[in-house]
mmCIF file of C-alpha atoms in Angstrom:
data_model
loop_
_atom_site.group_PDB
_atom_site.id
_atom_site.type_symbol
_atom_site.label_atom_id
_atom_site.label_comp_id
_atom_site.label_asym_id
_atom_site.label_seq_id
_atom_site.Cartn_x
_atom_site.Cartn_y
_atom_site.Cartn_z
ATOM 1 C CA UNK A 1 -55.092 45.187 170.886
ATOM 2 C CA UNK A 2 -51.671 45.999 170.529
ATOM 3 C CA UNK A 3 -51.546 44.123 167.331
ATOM 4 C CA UNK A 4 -54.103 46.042 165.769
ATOM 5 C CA UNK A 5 -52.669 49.551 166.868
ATOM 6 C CA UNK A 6 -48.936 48.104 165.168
ATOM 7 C CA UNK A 7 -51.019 47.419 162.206
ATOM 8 C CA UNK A 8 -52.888 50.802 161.992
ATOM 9 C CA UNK A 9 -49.390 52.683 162.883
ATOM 10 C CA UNK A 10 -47.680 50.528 160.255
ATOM 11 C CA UNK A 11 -50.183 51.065 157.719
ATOM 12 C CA UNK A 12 -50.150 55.145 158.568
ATOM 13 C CA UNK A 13 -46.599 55.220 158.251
ATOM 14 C CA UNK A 14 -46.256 53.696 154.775
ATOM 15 C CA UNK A 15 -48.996 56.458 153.662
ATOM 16 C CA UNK A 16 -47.242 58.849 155.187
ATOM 17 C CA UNK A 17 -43.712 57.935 154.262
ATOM 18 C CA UNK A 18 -44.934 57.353 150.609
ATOM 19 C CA UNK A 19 -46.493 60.890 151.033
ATOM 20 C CA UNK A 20 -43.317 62.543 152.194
ATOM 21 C CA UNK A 21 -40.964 60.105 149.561
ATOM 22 C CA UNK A 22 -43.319 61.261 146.857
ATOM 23 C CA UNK A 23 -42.886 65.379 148.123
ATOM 24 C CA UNK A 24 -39.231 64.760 148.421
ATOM 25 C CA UNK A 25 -38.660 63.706 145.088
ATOM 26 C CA UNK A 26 -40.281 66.917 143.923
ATOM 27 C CA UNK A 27 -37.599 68.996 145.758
ATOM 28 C CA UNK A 28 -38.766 69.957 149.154
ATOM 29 C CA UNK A 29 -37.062 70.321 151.594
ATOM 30 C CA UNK A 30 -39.437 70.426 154.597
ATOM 31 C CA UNK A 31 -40.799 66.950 152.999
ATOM 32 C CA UNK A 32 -37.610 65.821 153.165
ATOM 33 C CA UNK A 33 -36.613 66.479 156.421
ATOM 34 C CA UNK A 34 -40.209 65.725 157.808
ATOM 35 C CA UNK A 35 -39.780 62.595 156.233
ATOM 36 C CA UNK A 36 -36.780 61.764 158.164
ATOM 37 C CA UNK A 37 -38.401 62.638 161.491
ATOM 38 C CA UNK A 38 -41.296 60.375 160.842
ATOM 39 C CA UNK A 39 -38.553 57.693 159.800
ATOM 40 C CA UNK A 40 -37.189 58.140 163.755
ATOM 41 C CA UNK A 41 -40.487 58.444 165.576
ATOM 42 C CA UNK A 42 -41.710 54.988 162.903
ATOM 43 C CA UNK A 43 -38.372 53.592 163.609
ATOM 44 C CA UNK A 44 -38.536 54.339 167.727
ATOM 45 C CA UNK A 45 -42.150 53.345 167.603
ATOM 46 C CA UNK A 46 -41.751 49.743 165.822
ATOM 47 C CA UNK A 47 -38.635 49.171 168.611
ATOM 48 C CA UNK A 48 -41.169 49.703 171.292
ATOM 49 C CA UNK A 49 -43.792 48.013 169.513
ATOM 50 C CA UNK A 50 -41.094 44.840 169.053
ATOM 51 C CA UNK A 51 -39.929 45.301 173.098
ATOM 52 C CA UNK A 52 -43.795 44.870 174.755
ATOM 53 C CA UNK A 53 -44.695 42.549 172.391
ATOM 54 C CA UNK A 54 -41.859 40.519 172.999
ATOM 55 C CA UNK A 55 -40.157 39.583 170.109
ATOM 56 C CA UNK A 56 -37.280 40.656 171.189
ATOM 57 C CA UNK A 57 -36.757 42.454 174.310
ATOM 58 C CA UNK A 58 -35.073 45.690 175.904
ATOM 59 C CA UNK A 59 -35.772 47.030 178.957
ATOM 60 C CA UNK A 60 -34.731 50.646 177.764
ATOM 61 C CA UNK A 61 -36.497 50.425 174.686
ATOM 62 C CA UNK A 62 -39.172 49.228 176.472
ATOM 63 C CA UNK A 63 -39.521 52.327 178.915
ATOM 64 C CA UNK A 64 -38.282 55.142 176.625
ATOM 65 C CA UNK A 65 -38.472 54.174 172.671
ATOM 66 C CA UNK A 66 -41.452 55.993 172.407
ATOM 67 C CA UNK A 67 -39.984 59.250 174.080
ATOM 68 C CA UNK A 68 -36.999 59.009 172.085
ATOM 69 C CA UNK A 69 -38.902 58.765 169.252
ATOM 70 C CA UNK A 70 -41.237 61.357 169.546
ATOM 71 C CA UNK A 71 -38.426 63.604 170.899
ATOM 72 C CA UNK A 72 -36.246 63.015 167.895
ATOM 73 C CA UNK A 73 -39.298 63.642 165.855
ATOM 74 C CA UNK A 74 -39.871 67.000 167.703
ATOM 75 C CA UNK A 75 -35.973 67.668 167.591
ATOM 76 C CA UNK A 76 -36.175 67.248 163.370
ATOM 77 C CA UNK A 77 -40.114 69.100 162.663
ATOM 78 C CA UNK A 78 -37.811 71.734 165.232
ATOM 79 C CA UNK A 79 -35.288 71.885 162.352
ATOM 80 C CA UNK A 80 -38.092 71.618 159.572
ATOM 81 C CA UNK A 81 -39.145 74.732 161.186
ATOM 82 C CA UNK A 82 -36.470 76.649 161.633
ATOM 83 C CA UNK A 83 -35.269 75.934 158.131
ATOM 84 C CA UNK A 84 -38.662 76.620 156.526
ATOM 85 C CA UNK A 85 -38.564 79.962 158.691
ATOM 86 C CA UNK A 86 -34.784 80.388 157.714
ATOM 87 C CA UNK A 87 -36.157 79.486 153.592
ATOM 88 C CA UNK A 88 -38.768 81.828 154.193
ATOM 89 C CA UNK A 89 -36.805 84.862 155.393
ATOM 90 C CA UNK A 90 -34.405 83.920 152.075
ATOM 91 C CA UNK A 91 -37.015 84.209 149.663
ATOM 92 C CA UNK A 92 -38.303 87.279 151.124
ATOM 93 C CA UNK A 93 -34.890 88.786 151.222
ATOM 94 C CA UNK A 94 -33.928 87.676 147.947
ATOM 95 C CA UNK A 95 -37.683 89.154 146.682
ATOM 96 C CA UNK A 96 -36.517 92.334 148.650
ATOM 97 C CA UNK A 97 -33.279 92.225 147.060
ATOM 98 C CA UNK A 98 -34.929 91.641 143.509
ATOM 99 C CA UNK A 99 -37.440 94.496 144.395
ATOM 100 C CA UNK A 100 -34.675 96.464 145.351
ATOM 101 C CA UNK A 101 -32.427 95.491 142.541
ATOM 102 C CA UNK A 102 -35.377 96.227 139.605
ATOM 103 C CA UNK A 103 -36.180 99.879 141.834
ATOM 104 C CA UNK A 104 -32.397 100.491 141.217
ATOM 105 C CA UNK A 105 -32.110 99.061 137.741
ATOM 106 C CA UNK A 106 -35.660 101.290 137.040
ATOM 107 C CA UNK A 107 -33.730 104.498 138.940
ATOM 108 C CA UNK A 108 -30.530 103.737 137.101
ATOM 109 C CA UNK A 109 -32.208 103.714 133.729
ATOM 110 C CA UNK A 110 -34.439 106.929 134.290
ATOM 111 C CA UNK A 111 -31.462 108.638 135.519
ATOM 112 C CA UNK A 112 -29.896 107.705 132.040
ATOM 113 C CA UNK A 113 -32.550 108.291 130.177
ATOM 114 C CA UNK A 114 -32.728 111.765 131.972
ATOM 115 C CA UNK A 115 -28.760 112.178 131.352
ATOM 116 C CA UNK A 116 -29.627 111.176 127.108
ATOM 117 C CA UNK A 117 -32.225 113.385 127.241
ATOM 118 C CA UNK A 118 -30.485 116.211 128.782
ATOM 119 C CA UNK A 119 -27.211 115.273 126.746
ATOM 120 C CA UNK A 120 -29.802 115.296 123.575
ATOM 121 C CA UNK A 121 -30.872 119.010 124.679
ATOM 122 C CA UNK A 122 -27.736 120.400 125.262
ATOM 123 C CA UNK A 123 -27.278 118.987 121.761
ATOM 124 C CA UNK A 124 -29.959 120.475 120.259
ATOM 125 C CA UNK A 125 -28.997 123.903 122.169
ATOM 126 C CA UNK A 126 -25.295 123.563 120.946
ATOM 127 C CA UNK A 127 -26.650 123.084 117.369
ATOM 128 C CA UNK A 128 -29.252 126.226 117.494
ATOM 129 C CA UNK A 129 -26.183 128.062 118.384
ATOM 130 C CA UNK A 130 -23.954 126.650 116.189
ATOM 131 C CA UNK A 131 -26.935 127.749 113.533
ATOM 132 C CA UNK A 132 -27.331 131.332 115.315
ATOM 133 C CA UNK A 133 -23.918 131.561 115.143
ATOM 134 C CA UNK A 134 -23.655 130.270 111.306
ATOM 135 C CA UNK A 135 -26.261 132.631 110.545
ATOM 136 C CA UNK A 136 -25.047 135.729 111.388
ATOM 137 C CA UNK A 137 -22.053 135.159 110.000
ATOM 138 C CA UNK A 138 -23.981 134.521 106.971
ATOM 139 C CA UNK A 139 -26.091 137.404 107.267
ATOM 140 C CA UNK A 140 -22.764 139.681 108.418
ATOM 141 C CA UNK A 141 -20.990 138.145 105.160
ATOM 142 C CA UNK A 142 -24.295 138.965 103.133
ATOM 143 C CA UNK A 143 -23.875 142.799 104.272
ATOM 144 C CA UNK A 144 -20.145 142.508 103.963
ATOM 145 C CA UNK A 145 -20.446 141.556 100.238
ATOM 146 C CA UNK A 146 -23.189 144.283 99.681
ATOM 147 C CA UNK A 147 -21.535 147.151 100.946
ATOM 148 C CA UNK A 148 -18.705 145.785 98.824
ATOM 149 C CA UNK A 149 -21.367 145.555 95.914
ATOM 150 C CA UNK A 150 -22.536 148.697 96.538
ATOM 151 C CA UNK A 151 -18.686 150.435 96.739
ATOM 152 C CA UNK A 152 -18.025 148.802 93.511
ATOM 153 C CA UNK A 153 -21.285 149.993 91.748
ATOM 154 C CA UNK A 154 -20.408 153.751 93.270
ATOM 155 C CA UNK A 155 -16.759 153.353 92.187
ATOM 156 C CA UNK A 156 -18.118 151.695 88.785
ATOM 157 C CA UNK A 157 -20.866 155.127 88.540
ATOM 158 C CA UNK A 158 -18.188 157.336 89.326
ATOM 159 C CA UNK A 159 -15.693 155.617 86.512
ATOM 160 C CA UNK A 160 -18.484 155.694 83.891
ATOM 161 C CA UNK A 161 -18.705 159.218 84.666
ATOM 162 C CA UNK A 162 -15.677 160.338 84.367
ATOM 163 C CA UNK A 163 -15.061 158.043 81.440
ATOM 164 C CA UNK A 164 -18.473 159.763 79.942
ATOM 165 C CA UNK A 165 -16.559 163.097 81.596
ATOM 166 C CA UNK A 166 -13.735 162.358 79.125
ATOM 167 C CA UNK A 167 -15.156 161.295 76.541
ATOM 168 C CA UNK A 168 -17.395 164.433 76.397
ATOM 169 C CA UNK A 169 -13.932 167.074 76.717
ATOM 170 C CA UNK A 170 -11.252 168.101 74.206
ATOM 171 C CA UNK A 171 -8.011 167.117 75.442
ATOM 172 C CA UNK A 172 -6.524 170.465 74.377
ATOM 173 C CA UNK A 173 -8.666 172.825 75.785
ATOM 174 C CA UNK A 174 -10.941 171.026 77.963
ATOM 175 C CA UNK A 175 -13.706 172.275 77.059
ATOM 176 C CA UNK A 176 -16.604 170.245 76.081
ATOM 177 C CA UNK A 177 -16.203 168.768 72.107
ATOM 178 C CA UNK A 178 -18.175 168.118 69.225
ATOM 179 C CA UNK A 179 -19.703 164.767 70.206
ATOM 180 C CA UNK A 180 -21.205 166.899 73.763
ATOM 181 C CA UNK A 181 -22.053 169.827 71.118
ATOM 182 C CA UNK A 182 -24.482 167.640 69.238
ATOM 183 C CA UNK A 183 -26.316 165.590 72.605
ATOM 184 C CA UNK A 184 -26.702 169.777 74.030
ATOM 185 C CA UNK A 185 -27.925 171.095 71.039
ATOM 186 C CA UNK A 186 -30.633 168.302 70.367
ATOM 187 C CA UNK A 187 -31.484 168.749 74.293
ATOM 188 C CA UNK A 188 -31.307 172.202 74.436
ATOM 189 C CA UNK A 189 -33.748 172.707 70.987
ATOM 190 C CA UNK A 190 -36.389 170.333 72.585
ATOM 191 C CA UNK A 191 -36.270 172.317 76.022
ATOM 192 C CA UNK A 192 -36.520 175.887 74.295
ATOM 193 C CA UNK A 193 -39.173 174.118 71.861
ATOM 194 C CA UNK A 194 -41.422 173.234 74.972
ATOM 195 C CA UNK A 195 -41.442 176.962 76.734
ATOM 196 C CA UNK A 196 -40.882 178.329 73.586
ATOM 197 C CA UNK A 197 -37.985 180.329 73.986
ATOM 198 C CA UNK A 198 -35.398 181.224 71.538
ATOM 199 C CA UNK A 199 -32.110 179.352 70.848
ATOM 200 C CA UNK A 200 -28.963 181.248 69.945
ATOM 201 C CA UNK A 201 -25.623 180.105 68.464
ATOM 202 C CA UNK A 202 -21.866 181.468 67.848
ATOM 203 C CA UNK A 203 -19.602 179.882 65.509
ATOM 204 C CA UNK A 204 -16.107 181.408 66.329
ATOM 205 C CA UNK A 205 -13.072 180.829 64.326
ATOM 206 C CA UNK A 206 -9.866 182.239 64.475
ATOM 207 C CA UNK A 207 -8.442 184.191 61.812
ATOM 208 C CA UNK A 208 -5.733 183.334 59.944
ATOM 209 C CA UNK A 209 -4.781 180.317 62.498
ATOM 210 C CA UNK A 210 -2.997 178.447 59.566
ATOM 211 C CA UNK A 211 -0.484 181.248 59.278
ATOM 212 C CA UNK A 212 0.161 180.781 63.201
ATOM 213 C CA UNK A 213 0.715 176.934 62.259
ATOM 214 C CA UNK A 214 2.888 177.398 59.555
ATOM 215 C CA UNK A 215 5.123 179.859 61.428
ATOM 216 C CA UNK A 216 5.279 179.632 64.857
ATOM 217 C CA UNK A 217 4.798 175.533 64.686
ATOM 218 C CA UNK A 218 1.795 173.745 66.470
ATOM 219 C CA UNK A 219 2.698 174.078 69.436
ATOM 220 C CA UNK A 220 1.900 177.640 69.382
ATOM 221 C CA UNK A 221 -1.213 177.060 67.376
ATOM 222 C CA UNK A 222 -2.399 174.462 70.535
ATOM 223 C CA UNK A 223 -1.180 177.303 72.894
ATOM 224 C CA UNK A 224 -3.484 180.019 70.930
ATOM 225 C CA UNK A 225 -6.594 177.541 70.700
ATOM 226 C CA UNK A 226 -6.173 176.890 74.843
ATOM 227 C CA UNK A 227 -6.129 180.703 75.699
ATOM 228 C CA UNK A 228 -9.043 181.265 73.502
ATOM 229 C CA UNK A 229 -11.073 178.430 75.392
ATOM 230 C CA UNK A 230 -9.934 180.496 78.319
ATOM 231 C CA UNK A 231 -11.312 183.665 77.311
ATOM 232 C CA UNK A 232 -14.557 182.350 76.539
ATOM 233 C CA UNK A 233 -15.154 180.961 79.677
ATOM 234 C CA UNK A 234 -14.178 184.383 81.337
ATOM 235 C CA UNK A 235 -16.914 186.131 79.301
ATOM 236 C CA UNK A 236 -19.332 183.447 79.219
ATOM 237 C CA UNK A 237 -20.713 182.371 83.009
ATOM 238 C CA UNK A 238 -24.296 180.735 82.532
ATOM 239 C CA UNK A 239 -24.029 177.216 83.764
ATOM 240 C CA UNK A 240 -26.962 176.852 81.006
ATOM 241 C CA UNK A 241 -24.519 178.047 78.135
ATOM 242 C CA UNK A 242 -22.034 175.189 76.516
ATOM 243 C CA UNK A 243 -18.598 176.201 75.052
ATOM 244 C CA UNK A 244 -17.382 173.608 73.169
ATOM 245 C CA UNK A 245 -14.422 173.786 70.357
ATOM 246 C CA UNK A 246 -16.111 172.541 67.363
ATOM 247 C CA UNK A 247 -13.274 171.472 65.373
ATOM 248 C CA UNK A 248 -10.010 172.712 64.469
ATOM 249 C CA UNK A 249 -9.920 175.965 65.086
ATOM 250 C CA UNK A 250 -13.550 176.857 65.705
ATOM 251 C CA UNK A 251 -15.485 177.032 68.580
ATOM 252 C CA UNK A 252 -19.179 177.097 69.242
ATOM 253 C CA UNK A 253 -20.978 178.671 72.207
ATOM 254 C CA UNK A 254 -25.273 177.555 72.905
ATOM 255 C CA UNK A 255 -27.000 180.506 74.154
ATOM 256 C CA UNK A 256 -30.279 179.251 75.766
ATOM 257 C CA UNK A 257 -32.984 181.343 76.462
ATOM 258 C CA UNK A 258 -31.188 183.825 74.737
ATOM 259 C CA UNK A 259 -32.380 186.220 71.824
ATOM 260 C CA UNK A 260 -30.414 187.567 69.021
ATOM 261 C CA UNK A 261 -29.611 190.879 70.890
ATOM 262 C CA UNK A 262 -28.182 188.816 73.946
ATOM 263 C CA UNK A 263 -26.236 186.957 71.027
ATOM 264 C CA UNK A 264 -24.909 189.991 69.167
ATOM 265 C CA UNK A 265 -23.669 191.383 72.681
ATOM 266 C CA UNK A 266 -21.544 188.484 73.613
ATOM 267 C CA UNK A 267 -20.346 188.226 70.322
ATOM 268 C CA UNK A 268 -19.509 191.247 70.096
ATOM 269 C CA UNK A 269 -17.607 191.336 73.367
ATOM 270 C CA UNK A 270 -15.653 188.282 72.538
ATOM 271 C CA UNK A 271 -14.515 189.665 69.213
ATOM 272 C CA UNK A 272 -13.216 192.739 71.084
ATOM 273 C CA UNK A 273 -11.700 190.875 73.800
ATOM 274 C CA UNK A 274 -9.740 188.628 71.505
ATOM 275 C CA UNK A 275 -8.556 191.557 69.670
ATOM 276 C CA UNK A 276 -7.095 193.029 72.863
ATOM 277 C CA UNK A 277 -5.446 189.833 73.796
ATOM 278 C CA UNK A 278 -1.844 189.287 73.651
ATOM 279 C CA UNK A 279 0.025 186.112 72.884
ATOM 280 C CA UNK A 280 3.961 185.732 73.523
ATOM 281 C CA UNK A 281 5.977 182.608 71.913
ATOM 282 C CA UNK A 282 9.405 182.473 72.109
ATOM 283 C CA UNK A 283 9.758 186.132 73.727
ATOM 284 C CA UNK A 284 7.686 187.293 70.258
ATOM 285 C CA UNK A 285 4.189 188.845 71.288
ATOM 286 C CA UNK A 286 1.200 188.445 68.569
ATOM 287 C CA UNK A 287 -2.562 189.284 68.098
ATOM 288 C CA UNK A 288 -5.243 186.446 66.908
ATOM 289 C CA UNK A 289 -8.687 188.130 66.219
ATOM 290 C CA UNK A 290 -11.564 186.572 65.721
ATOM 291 C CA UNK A 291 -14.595 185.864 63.512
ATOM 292 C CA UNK A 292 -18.035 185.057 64.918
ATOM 293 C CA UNK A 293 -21.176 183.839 63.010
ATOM 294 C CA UNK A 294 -24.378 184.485 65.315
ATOM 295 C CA UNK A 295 -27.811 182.680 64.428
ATOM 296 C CA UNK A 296 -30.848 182.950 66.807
ATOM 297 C CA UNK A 297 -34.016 180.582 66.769
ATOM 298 C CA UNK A 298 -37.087 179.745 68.329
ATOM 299 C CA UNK A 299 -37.972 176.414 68.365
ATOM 300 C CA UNK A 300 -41.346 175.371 66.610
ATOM 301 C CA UNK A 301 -42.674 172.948 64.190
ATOM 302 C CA UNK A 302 -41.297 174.627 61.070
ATOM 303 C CA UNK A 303 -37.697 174.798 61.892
ATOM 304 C CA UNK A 304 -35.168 172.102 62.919
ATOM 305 C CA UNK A 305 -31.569 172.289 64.625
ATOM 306 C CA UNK A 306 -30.033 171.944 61.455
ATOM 307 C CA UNK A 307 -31.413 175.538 60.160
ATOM 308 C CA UNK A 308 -30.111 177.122 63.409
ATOM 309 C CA UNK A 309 -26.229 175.311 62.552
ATOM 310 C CA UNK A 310 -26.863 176.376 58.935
ATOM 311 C CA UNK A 311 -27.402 180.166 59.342
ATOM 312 C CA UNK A 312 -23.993 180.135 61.963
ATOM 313 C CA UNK A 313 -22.400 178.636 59.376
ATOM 314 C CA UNK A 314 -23.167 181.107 56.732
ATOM 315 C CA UNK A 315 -22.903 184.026 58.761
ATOM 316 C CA UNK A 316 -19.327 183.022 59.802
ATOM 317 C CA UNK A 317 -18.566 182.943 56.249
ATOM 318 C CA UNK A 318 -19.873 186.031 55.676
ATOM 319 C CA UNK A 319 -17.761 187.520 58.735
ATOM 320 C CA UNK A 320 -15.201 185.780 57.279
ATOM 321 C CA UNK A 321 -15.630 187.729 53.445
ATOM 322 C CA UNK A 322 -16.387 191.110 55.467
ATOM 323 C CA UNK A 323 -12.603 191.186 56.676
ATOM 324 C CA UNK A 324 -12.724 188.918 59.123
ATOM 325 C CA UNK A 325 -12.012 190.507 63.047
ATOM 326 C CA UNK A 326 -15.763 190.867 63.473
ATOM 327 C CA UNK A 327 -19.255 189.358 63.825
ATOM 328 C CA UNK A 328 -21.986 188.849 61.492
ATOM 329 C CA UNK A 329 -25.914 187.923 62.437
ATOM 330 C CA UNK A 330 -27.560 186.025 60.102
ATOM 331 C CA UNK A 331 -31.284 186.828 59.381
ATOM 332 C CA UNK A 332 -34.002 185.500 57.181
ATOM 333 C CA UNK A 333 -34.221 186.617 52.877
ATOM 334 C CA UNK A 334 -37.648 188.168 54.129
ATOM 335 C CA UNK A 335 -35.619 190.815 56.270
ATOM 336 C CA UNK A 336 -33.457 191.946 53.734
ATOM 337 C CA UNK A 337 -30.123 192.439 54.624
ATOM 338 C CA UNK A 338 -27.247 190.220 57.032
ATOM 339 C CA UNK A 339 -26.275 192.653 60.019
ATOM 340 C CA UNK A 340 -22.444 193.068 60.744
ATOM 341 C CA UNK A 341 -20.282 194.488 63.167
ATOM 342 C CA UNK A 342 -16.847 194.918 64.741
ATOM 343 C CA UNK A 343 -15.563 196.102 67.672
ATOM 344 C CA UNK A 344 -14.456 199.728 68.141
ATOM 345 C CA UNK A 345 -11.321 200.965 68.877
#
């Protein structure tokens, strides 16, 4: 009987120690350890298999092989145990610490992808300011340059006109000259054509002015001719009316709106008042009269500005043959006669 329980307890620890040899080549631990508590409990049982049966023999054996055995074997599953428990607990805390570890990692990258994107939006903010800002400097630099655009075109206007200003005065006298004489007539002749309303002219020129020339100098002549374009602006007030000096030493005055009585009045005036006038040059006091040619017109289809310059013209010259110091009206063949006057004394 005991033979046959060796053999079975043989044979079941070769399948188990090929089990556990098998396990512990794989790597575990528990097999290995297992495997050397089975080697003490097969160890402690073939001892006190070998003391009972005799072949060789030892009292203590004998009585406690078994007990050691199994105790050792209890002593090293014991270990197993604890060490699987303390393996255990590892892998937990090192799945803890992995959980923990990818929680953190996780944290630590939505905290920097919270930091980009809030480093990204203060970005964008600092650039929409930067492009506020750029933009009303832009806009502030765009009004800056157009009031300066718009200063320039007023000072430019204001140039032009007193460049056109100039251009339309006599130096001498400052009234306007023969160039603004022509633009006022033509405008002038159009307006009176349209309401139909007559058009007068005086040609003045002033009598004997090359003997003031020749002996008194030019000086005295430019003297004369800028006390004469005083005196017609004293008489003459209209703003309508234009003075201008005409050339040398004639002047001629548009009447607007004006008949040939209106005409004949002022030209009659201004031939008296330039008779009473009194020039001193080098302490020497002298008269310059005047001669005035007066033409009147009403605008229509059968006349022209031309015909109202024309019959000035030739009633100058006929003031001029009279005697000179007077006025003369010129009228149409089909009234018969040219009208003259002078001014009494």
């Amino acid at each position: 009987v005991l033979g046959l329980i060796a053999t079975n307890v043989a044979f079941s620890m070769v399948l188990i120690v090929t089990i556990l040899m098998v396990l512990s080549k794989r790597g575990s631990h528990s097999a290995q350890i297992v495997l050397a508590g089975w080697g003490m409990l097969a160890l402690c049982i073939l001892l006190f298999v070998f003391s009972r049966t005799g072949i060789f023999y030892n009292d203590f054996l004998a009585n406690y092989g078994l007990r050691i055995g199994v105790t050792l074997e209890i002593i090293v599953f014991s270990y197993a145990l604890s060490f699987r428990i303390h393996q255990e607990r590892e892998q937990k805390e090192w799945a803890l610490n992995k959980i923990n570890s990818e929680r953190s990692d996780r944290i630590q990258a939505q905290e920097l992808a919270l930091a980009r994107e809030v480093e990204l939006r203060e970005t964008k903010e600092h650039a929409l300011q930067l492009e506020i800002h750029h933009r009303e400097n832009l806009e502030k630099l765009v009004d800056e340059r157009t009031a300066d655009l718009e200063r320039t075109m007023i000072d430019l206007e204001k140039a032009n006109q007193e460049l056109e200003q100039l251009s339309s005065k006599d130096a001498l006298t400052g009234l306007f000259n023969r160039r603004m004489f022509d633009t006022s007539l033509e405008q002038l002749w159009n307006l009176m054509l349209e309401k139909s309303q007559p058009l007068s002219l005086l040609v003045l020129d002033a009598d004997h002015f090359k003997h003031v020339n020749d002996n008194r100098g030019h000086l005295c002549g430019d003297m004369v001719l800028q006390e004469m374009a005083k005196l017609l602006q004293s008489i003459l007030h209209r703003p309508s009316d234009v003075i201008t000096r005409y050339g040398g030493e004639e002047f001629a005055v548009l009447l607007p709106n004006t008949p040939d009585e209106g005409a004949v009045h002022l030209a009659e005036l201004i031939v008296e008042k330039a008779s009473q006038k009194m020039y001193m040059w080098e302490e020497k006091t002298f008269h310059v009269t005047v001669s005035v040619g007066v033409h009147s017109l009403v605008p229509d289809g059968n006349n022209d500005p031309m015909q109202l310059i024309d019959g000035a013209d030739q009633a100058l010259y006929q003031a001029k043959e009279s005697g000179r110091n007077r006025y003369m009206l010129y009228e149409l063949k089909t009234k018969k006669n040219i009208n003259w006057g002078h001014p009494t004394n």
